[in-house]
Amino acid sequence: MIVMSIDPGLSGAIAVFIDDVLIDIVDTPTHELTRNNKTKRQISASALASIFKDHRPDHVVVERVSAMPNQGVTSVFSFGRSFGVIEGILAAYELPATYVMPSVWTKAIGRGAGKDASRARACELYPAHQKQFARVKDDGRADAVLIGAWWLKANK
């Protein structure tokens, strides 16, 4: 079974498992565009769709995200757009999906508090992939992997 797990957002990532084995970690594909004389990053729907097409997952697990207090309107819109692109691709490919709240998967997988905790826990569970979690900005990779690990554990 091929399971894909996603930490949504521009700094997120996608993890791919085949029969409980982590085989790939891909940063969320983005591209730059200029709007109102400002350069912005946005999720690349076509590149993301290609990742789905290449891996052909049987099931997809996505972190259920929502707006957080004190976030700016622009960042909330961008985050929602990224989540919507993911939902659109899931619908287009008719893929079964599970949406999980961060509080559920973090507790079940034994992740401590803070983003460094995700990287540390991912290194513990997948030591062969430690280099992919080495930088502070690799927290999205770690979260994607842990979301998949949560689903695999919950569905054994």
mmCIF file with all atom_site columns, C-alpha atoms in Angstrom:
data_model
loop_
_atom_site.group_PDB
_atom_site.id
_atom_site.type_symbol
_atom_site.label_atom_id
_atom_site.label_alt_id
_atom_site.label_comp_id
_atom_site.label_asym_id
_atom_site.label_entity_id
_atom_site.label_seq_id
_atom_site.pdbx_PDB_ins_code
_atom_site.Cartn_x
_atom_site.Cartn_y
_atom_site.Cartn_z
_atom_site.occupancy
_atom_site.B_iso_or_equiv
_atom_site.pdbx_formal_charge
_atom_site.auth_seq_id
_atom_site.auth_comp_id
_atom_site.auth_asym_id
_atom_site.auth_atom_id
_atom_site.pdbx_PDB_model_num
ATOM 1   C CA . MET A 1 1   ? 0.000   0.000  0.000   1.00 0.00 ? 1   MET A CA 1
ATOM 2   C CA . ILE A 1 2   ? 1.281   3.468  -0.885  1.00 0.00 ? 2   ILE A CA 1
ATOM 3   C CA . VAL A 1 3   ? 0.482   6.137  1.694   1.00 0.00 ? 3   VAL A CA 1
ATOM 4   C CA . MET A 1 4   ? 1.245   9.807  1.185   1.00 0.00 ? 4   MET A CA 1
ATOM 5   C CA . SER A 1 5   ? 1.178   12.182 4.149   1.00 0.00 ? 5   SER A CA 1
ATOM 6   C CA . ILE A 1 6   ? 1.139   15.949 3.883   1.00 0.00 ? 6   ILE A CA 1
ATOM 7   C CA . ASP A 1 7   ? 2.057   18.859 6.096   1.00 0.00 ? 7   ASP A CA 1
ATOM 8   C CA . PRO A 1 8   ? 0.222   21.639 4.201   1.00 0.00 ? 8   PRO A CA 1
ATOM 9   C CA . GLY A 1 9   ? 1.575   25.099 3.647   1.00 0.00 ? 9   GLY A CA 1
ATOM 10  C CA . LEU A 1 10  ? 4.357   26.752 1.711   1.00 0.00 ? 10  LEU A CA 1
ATOM 11  C CA . SER A 1 11  ? 7.021   25.349 4.063   1.00 0.00 ? 11  SER A CA 1
ATOM 12  C CA . GLY A 1 12  ? 5.344   21.961 4.314   1.00 0.00 ? 12  GLY A CA 1
ATOM 13  C CA . ALA A 1 13  ? 6.272   18.665 2.758   1.00 0.00 ? 13  ALA A CA 1
ATOM 14  C CA . ILE A 1 14  ? 4.998   15.345 1.467   1.00 0.00 ? 14  ILE A CA 1
ATOM 15  C CA . ALA A 1 15  ? 6.158   11.963 2.754   1.00 0.00 ? 15  ALA A CA 1
ATOM 16  C CA . VAL A 1 16  ? 5.620   8.727  0.840   1.00 0.00 ? 16  VAL A CA 1
ATOM 17  C CA . PHE A 1 17  ? 5.486   5.294  2.437   1.00 0.00 ? 17  PHE A CA 1
ATOM 18  C CA . ILE A 1 18  ? 5.258   1.917  0.721   1.00 0.00 ? 18  ILE A CA 1
ATOM 19  C CA . ASP A 1 19  ? 4.154   -0.875 3.045   1.00 0.00 ? 19  ASP A CA 1
ATOM 20  C CA . ASP A 1 20  ? 5.263   1.032  6.172   1.00 0.00 ? 20  ASP A CA 1
ATOM 21  C CA . VAL A 1 21  ? 8.661   1.949  4.682   1.00 0.00 ? 21  VAL A CA 1
ATOM 22  C CA . LEU A 1 22  ? 9.466   5.633  4.204   1.00 0.00 ? 22  LEU A CA 1
ATOM 23  C CA . ILE A 1 23  ? 10.655  5.949  0.611   1.00 0.00 ? 23  ILE A CA 1
ATOM 24  C CA . ASP A 1 24  ? 10.504  9.656  -0.199  1.00 0.00 ? 24  ASP A CA 1
ATOM 25  C CA . ILE A 1 25  ? 10.220  13.110 1.353   1.00 0.00 ? 25  ILE A CA 1
ATOM 26  C CA . VAL A 1 26  ? 9.468   16.037 -0.948  1.00 0.00 ? 26  VAL A CA 1
ATOM 27  C CA . ASP A 1 27  ? 9.222   19.694 0.006   1.00 0.00 ? 27  ASP A CA 1
ATOM 28  C CA . THR A 1 28  ? 5.957   21.337 -1.024  1.00 0.00 ? 28  THR A CA 1
ATOM 29  C CA . PRO A 1 29  ? 6.562   22.630 -4.547  1.00 0.00 ? 29  PRO A CA 1
ATOM 30  C CA . THR A 1 30  ? 6.224   26.387 -4.856  1.00 0.00 ? 30  THR A CA 1
ATOM 31  C CA . HIS A 1 31  ? 6.841   29.070 -7.426  1.00 0.00 ? 31  HIS A CA 1
ATOM 32  C CA . GLU A 1 32  ? 7.260   32.815 -7.238  1.00 0.00 ? 32  GLU A CA 1
ATOM 33  C CA . LEU A 1 33  ? 4.904   35.373 -8.695  1.00 0.00 ? 33  LEU A CA 1
ATOM 34  C CA . THR A 1 34  ? 4.704   39.127 -8.586  1.00 0.00 ? 34  THR A CA 1
ATOM 35  C CA . ARG A 1 35  ? 1.520   40.707 -7.319  1.00 0.00 ? 35  ARG A CA 1
ATOM 36  C CA . ASN A 1 36  ? 1.152   44.429 -6.514  1.00 0.00 ? 36  ASN A CA 1
ATOM 37  C CA . ASN A 1 37  ? 4.889   44.889 -7.129  1.00 0.00 ? 37  ASN A CA 1
ATOM 38  C CA . LYS A 1 38  ? 5.709   42.283 -4.481  1.00 0.00 ? 38  LYS A CA 1
ATOM 39  C CA . THR A 1 39  ? 7.224   38.876 -5.102  1.00 0.00 ? 39  THR A CA 1
ATOM 40  C CA . LYS A 1 40  ? 5.315   36.117 -3.329  1.00 0.00 ? 40  LYS A CA 1
ATOM 41  C CA . ARG A 1 41  ? 5.648   32.351 -3.094  1.00 0.00 ? 41  ARG A CA 1
ATOM 42  C CA . GLN A 1 42  ? 2.662   30.197 -3.783  1.00 0.00 ? 42  GLN A CA 1
ATOM 43  C CA . ILE A 1 43  ? 2.061   26.472 -4.023  1.00 0.00 ? 43  ILE A CA 1
ATOM 44  C CA . SER A 1 44  ? 2.544   25.064 -7.512  1.00 0.00 ? 44  SER A CA 1
ATOM 45  C CA . ALA A 1 45  ? -0.620  23.105 -8.220  1.00 0.00 ? 45  ALA A CA 1
ATOM 46  C CA . SER A 1 46  ? 0.783   21.474 -11.346 1.00 0.00 ? 46  SER A CA 1
ATOM 47  C CA . ALA A 1 47  ? 4.012   20.364 -9.630  1.00 0.00 ? 47  ALA A CA 1
ATOM 48  C CA . LEU A 1 48  ? 2.047   19.025 -6.662  1.00 0.00 ? 48  LEU A CA 1
ATOM 49  C CA . ALA A 1 49  ? -0.302  17.146 -8.999  1.00 0.00 ? 49  ALA A CA 1
ATOM 50  C CA . SER A 1 50  ? 2.757   15.614 -10.671 1.00 0.00 ? 50  SER A CA 1
ATOM 51  C CA . ILE A 1 51  ? 3.978   14.305 -7.308  1.00 0.00 ? 51  ILE A CA 1
ATOM 52  C CA . PHE A 1 52  ? 0.623   12.597 -6.811  1.00 0.00 ? 52  PHE A CA 1
ATOM 53  C CA . LYS A 1 53  ? 0.703   11.241 -10.356 1.00 0.00 ? 53  LYS A CA 1
ATOM 54  C CA . ASP A 1 54  ? 4.269   9.921  -9.953  1.00 0.00 ? 54  ASP A CA 1
ATOM 55  C CA . HIS A 1 55  ? 3.641   8.156  -6.632  1.00 0.00 ? 55  HIS A CA 1
ATOM 56  C CA . ARG A 1 56  ? 0.004   7.074  -7.173  1.00 0.00 ? 56  ARG A CA 1
ATOM 57  C CA . PRO A 1 57  ? -0.939  6.817  -3.486  1.00 0.00 ? 57  PRO A CA 1
ATOM 58  C CA . ASP A 1 58  ? -3.673  4.463  -2.283  1.00 0.00 ? 58  ASP A CA 1
ATOM 59  C CA . HIS A 1 59  ? -4.398  6.745  0.666   1.00 0.00 ? 59  HIS A CA 1
ATOM 60  C CA . VAL A 1 60  ? -3.456  10.303 1.624   1.00 0.00 ? 60  VAL A CA 1
ATOM 61  C CA . VAL A 1 61  ? -3.209  11.707 5.146   1.00 0.00 ? 61  VAL A CA 1
ATOM 62  C CA . VAL A 1 62  ? -3.387  15.479 5.516   1.00 0.00 ? 62  VAL A CA 1
ATOM 63  C CA . GLU A 1 63  ? -2.952  17.588 8.610   1.00 0.00 ? 63  GLU A CA 1
ATOM 64  C CA . ARG A 1 64  ? -6.229  19.424 9.222   1.00 0.00 ? 64  ARG A CA 1
ATOM 65  C CA . VAL A 1 65  ? -5.238  23.046 9.453   1.00 0.00 ? 65  VAL A CA 1
ATOM 66  C CA . SER A 1 66  ? -7.086  26.205 10.390  1.00 0.00 ? 66  SER A CA 1
ATOM 67  C CA . ALA A 1 67  ? -6.407  29.870 10.963  1.00 0.00 ? 67  ALA A CA 1
ATOM 68  C CA . MET A 1 68  ? -4.586  30.739 14.170  1.00 0.00 ? 68  MET A CA 1
ATOM 69  C CA . PRO A 1 69  ? -5.035  33.828 16.341  1.00 0.00 ? 69  PRO A CA 1
ATOM 70  C CA . ASN A 1 70  ? -2.997  36.891 15.353  1.00 0.00 ? 70  ASN A CA 1
ATOM 71  C CA . GLN A 1 71  ? -2.259  35.629 11.841  1.00 0.00 ? 71  GLN A CA 1
ATOM 72  C CA . GLY A 1 72  ? -2.455  38.249 9.131   1.00 0.00 ? 72  GLY A CA 1
ATOM 73  C CA . VAL A 1 73  ? -5.173  38.133 6.503   1.00 0.00 ? 73  VAL A CA 1
ATOM 74  C CA . THR A 1 74  ? -2.664  37.556 3.705   1.00 0.00 ? 74  THR A CA 1
ATOM 75  C CA . SER A 1 75  ? -0.969  34.620 5.418   1.00 0.00 ? 75  SER A CA 1
ATOM 76  C CA . VAL A 1 76  ? -4.306  33.011 6.323   1.00 0.00 ? 76  VAL A CA 1
ATOM 77  C CA . PHE A 1 77  ? -5.478  33.344 2.723   1.00 0.00 ? 77  PHE A CA 1
ATOM 78  C CA . SER A 1 78  ? -2.215  31.853 1.434   1.00 0.00 ? 78  SER A CA 1
ATOM 79  C CA . PHE A 1 79  ? -2.423  28.951 3.877   1.00 0.00 ? 79  PHE A CA 1
ATOM 80  C CA . GLY A 1 80  ? -6.052  28.299 2.950   1.00 0.00 ? 80  GLY A CA 1
ATOM 81  C CA . ARG A 1 81  ? -5.188  28.429 -0.729  1.00 0.00 ? 81  ARG A CA 1
ATOM 82  C CA . SER A 1 82  ? -2.487  25.785 -0.237  1.00 0.00 ? 82  SER A CA 1
ATOM 83  C CA . PHE A 1 83  ? -4.922  23.546 1.634   1.00 0.00 ? 83  PHE A CA 1
ATOM 84  C CA . GLY A 1 84  ? -7.525  24.040 -1.097  1.00 0.00 ? 84  GLY A CA 1
ATOM 85  C CA . VAL A 1 85  ? -5.068  23.059 -3.820  1.00 0.00 ? 85  VAL A CA 1
ATOM 86  C CA . ILE A 1 86  ? -4.377  19.821 -1.942  1.00 0.00 ? 86  ILE A CA 1
ATOM 87  C CA . GLU A 1 87  ? -8.110  19.115 -1.559  1.00 0.00 ? 87  GLU A CA 1
ATOM 88  C CA . GLY A 1 88  ? -8.657  19.849 -5.246  1.00 0.00 ? 88  GLY A CA 1
ATOM 89  C CA . ILE A 1 89  ? -5.976  17.395 -6.330  1.00 0.00 ? 89  ILE A CA 1
ATOM 90  C CA . LEU A 1 90  ? -7.355  14.732 -3.978  1.00 0.00 ? 90  LEU A CA 1
ATOM 91  C CA . ALA A 1 91  ? -10.802 15.221 -5.502  1.00 0.00 ? 91  ALA A CA 1
ATOM 92  C CA . ALA A 1 92  ? -9.515  15.234 -9.087  1.00 0.00 ? 92  ALA A CA 1
ATOM 93  C CA . TYR A 1 93  ? -7.646  11.956 -8.578  1.00 0.00 ? 93  TYR A CA 1
ATOM 94  C CA . GLU A 1 94  ? -10.512 10.548 -6.444  1.00 0.00 ? 94  GLU A CA 1
ATOM 95  C CA . LEU A 1 95  ? -8.113  9.616  -3.657  1.00 0.00 ? 95  LEU A CA 1
ATOM 96  C CA . PRO A 1 96  ? -9.308  8.513  -0.235  1.00 0.00 ? 96  PRO A CA 1
ATOM 97  C CA . ALA A 1 97  ? -8.013  10.814 2.464   1.00 0.00 ? 97  ALA A CA 1
ATOM 98  C CA . THR A 1 98  ? -7.835  11.142 6.207   1.00 0.00 ? 98  THR A CA 1
ATOM 99  C CA . TYR A 1 99  ? -7.607  14.564 7.836   1.00 0.00 ? 99  TYR A CA 1
ATOM 100 C CA . VAL A 1 100 ? -6.010  14.692 11.271  1.00 0.00 ? 100 VAL A CA 1
ATOM 101 C CA . MET A 1 101 ? -5.762  17.505 13.800  1.00 0.00 ? 101 MET A CA 1
ATOM 102 C CA . PRO A 1 102 ? -2.221  18.306 14.965  1.00 0.00 ? 102 PRO A CA 1
ATOM 103 C CA . SER A 1 103 ? -3.177  17.608 18.590  1.00 0.00 ? 103 SER A CA 1
ATOM 104 C CA . VAL A 1 104 ? -4.189  14.049 17.661  1.00 0.00 ? 104 VAL A CA 1
ATOM 105 C CA . TRP A 1 105 ? -1.134  12.942 15.706  1.00 0.00 ? 105 TRP A CA 1
ATOM 106 C CA . THR A 1 106 ? 1.430   14.700 17.921  1.00 0.00 ? 106 THR A CA 1
ATOM 107 C CA . LYS A 1 107 ? 0.130   13.040 21.072  1.00 0.00 ? 107 LYS A CA 1
ATOM 108 C CA . ALA A 1 108 ? -0.228  9.585  19.513  1.00 0.00 ? 108 ALA A CA 1
ATOM 109 C CA . ILE A 1 109 ? 3.231   9.631  17.918  1.00 0.00 ? 109 ILE A CA 1
ATOM 110 C CA . GLY A 1 110 ? 4.918   10.828 21.117  1.00 0.00 ? 110 GLY A CA 1
ATOM 111 C CA . ARG A 1 111 ? 6.127   14.174 19.840  1.00 0.00 ? 111 ARG A CA 1
ATOM 112 C CA . GLY A 1 112 ? 7.051   16.726 22.470  1.00 0.00 ? 112 GLY A CA 1
ATOM 113 C CA . ALA A 1 113 ? 6.343   20.460 22.326  1.00 0.00 ? 113 ALA A CA 1
ATOM 114 C CA . GLY A 1 114 ? 7.892   22.776 19.732  1.00 0.00 ? 114 GLY A CA 1
ATOM 115 C CA . LYS A 1 115 ? 8.998   22.387 16.134  1.00 0.00 ? 115 LYS A CA 1
ATOM 116 C CA . ASP A 1 116 ? 12.411  21.003 17.095  1.00 0.00 ? 116 ASP A CA 1
ATOM 117 C CA . ALA A 1 117 ? 10.503  18.175 18.756  1.00 0.00 ? 117 ALA A CA 1
ATOM 118 C CA . SER A 1 118 ? 9.167   17.062 15.363  1.00 0.00 ? 118 SER A CA 1
ATOM 119 C CA . ARG A 1 119 ? 12.646  16.910 13.900  1.00 0.00 ? 119 ARG A CA 1
ATOM 120 C CA . ALA A 1 120 ? 13.982  15.028 16.931  1.00 0.00 ? 120 ALA A CA 1
ATOM 121 C CA . ARG A 1 121 ? 11.119  12.497 16.900  1.00 0.00 ? 121 ARG A CA 1
ATOM 122 C CA . ALA A 1 122 ? 11.432  11.942 13.144  1.00 0.00 ? 122 ALA A CA 1
ATOM 123 C CA . CYS A 1 123 ? 15.149  11.242 13.618  1.00 0.00 ? 123 CYS A CA 1
ATOM 124 C CA . GLU A 1 124 ? 14.327  8.708  16.344  1.00 0.00 ? 124 GLU A CA 1
ATOM 125 C CA . LEU A 1 125 ? 11.755  6.882  14.224  1.00 0.00 ? 125 LEU A CA 1
ATOM 126 C CA . TYR A 1 126 ? 13.599  7.127  10.890  1.00 0.00 ? 126 TYR A CA 1
ATOM 127 C CA . PRO A 1 127 ? 17.351  7.320  11.650  1.00 0.00 ? 127 PRO A CA 1
ATOM 128 C CA . ALA A 1 128 ? 18.281  6.520  8.045   1.00 0.00 ? 128 ALA A CA 1
ATOM 129 C CA . HIS A 1 129 ? 16.658  9.829  7.024   1.00 0.00 ? 129 HIS A CA 1
ATOM 130 C CA . GLN A 1 130 ? 18.262  12.069 9.692   1.00 0.00 ? 130 GLN A CA 1
ATOM 131 C CA . LYS A 1 131 ? 20.002  14.261 7.120   1.00 0.00 ? 131 LYS A CA 1
ATOM 132 C CA . GLN A 1 132 ? 16.615  15.280 5.734   1.00 0.00 ? 132 GLN A CA 1
ATOM 133 C CA . PHE A 1 133 ? 15.647  16.732 9.138   1.00 0.00 ? 133 PHE A CA 1
ATOM 134 C CA . ALA A 1 134 ? 18.977  18.436 9.934   1.00 0.00 ? 134 ALA A CA 1
ATOM 135 C CA . ARG A 1 135 ? 18.003  22.080 9.377   1.00 0.00 ? 135 ARG A CA 1
ATOM 136 C CA . VAL A 1 136 ? 15.546  24.088 11.481  1.00 0.00 ? 136 VAL A CA 1
ATOM 137 C CA . LYS A 1 137 ? 13.510  24.744 8.332   1.00 0.00 ? 137 LYS A CA 1
ATOM 138 C CA . ASP A 1 138 ? 13.099  20.962 7.840   1.00 0.00 ? 138 ASP A CA 1
ATOM 139 C CA . ASP A 1 139 ? 10.296  20.891 10.421  1.00 0.00 ? 139 ASP A CA 1
ATOM 140 C CA . GLY A 1 140 ? 7.726   20.560 7.609   1.00 0.00 ? 140 GLY A CA 1
ATOM 141 C CA . ARG A 1 141 ? 9.493   17.417 6.395   1.00 0.00 ? 141 ARG A CA 1
ATOM 142 C CA . ALA A 1 142 ? 9.509   16.012 9.911   1.00 0.00 ? 142 ALA A CA 1
ATOM 143 C CA . ASP A 1 143 ? 5.822   16.809 10.409  1.00 0.00 ? 143 ASP A CA 1
ATOM 144 C CA . ALA A 1 144 ? 4.873   15.157 7.099   1.00 0.00 ? 144 ALA A CA 1
ATOM 145 C CA . VAL A 1 145 ? 6.774   12.008 8.082   1.00 0.00 ? 145 VAL A CA 1
ATOM 146 C CA . LEU A 1 146 ? 5.265   11.921 11.568  1.00 0.00 ? 146 LEU A CA 1
ATOM 147 C CA . ILE A 1 147 ? 1.740   12.405 10.202  1.00 0.00 ? 147 ILE A CA 1
ATOM 148 C CA . GLY A 1 148 ? 2.297   9.358  8.000   1.00 0.00 ? 148 GLY A CA 1
ATOM 149 C CA . ALA A 1 149 ? 3.809   7.397  10.881  1.00 0.00 ? 149 ALA A CA 1
ATOM 150 C CA . TRP A 1 150 ? 0.728   8.240  12.971  1.00 0.00 ? 150 TRP A CA 1
ATOM 151 C CA . TRP A 1 151 ? -1.632  6.932  10.274  1.00 0.00 ? 151 TRP A CA 1
ATOM 152 C CA . LEU A 1 152 ? 0.377   3.760  9.714   1.00 0.00 ? 152 LEU A CA 1
ATOM 153 C CA . LYS A 1 153 ? 0.447   3.069  13.458  1.00 0.00 ? 153 LYS A CA 1
ATOM 154 C CA . ALA A 1 154 ? -3.288  3.777  13.836  1.00 0.00 ? 154 ALA A CA 1
ATOM 155 C CA . ASN A 1 155 ? -4.190  1.492  10.908  1.00 0.00 ? 155 ASN A CA 1
ATOM 156 C CA . LYS A 1 156 ? -2.164  -1.630 11.687  1.00 0.00 ? 156 LYS A CA 1
#
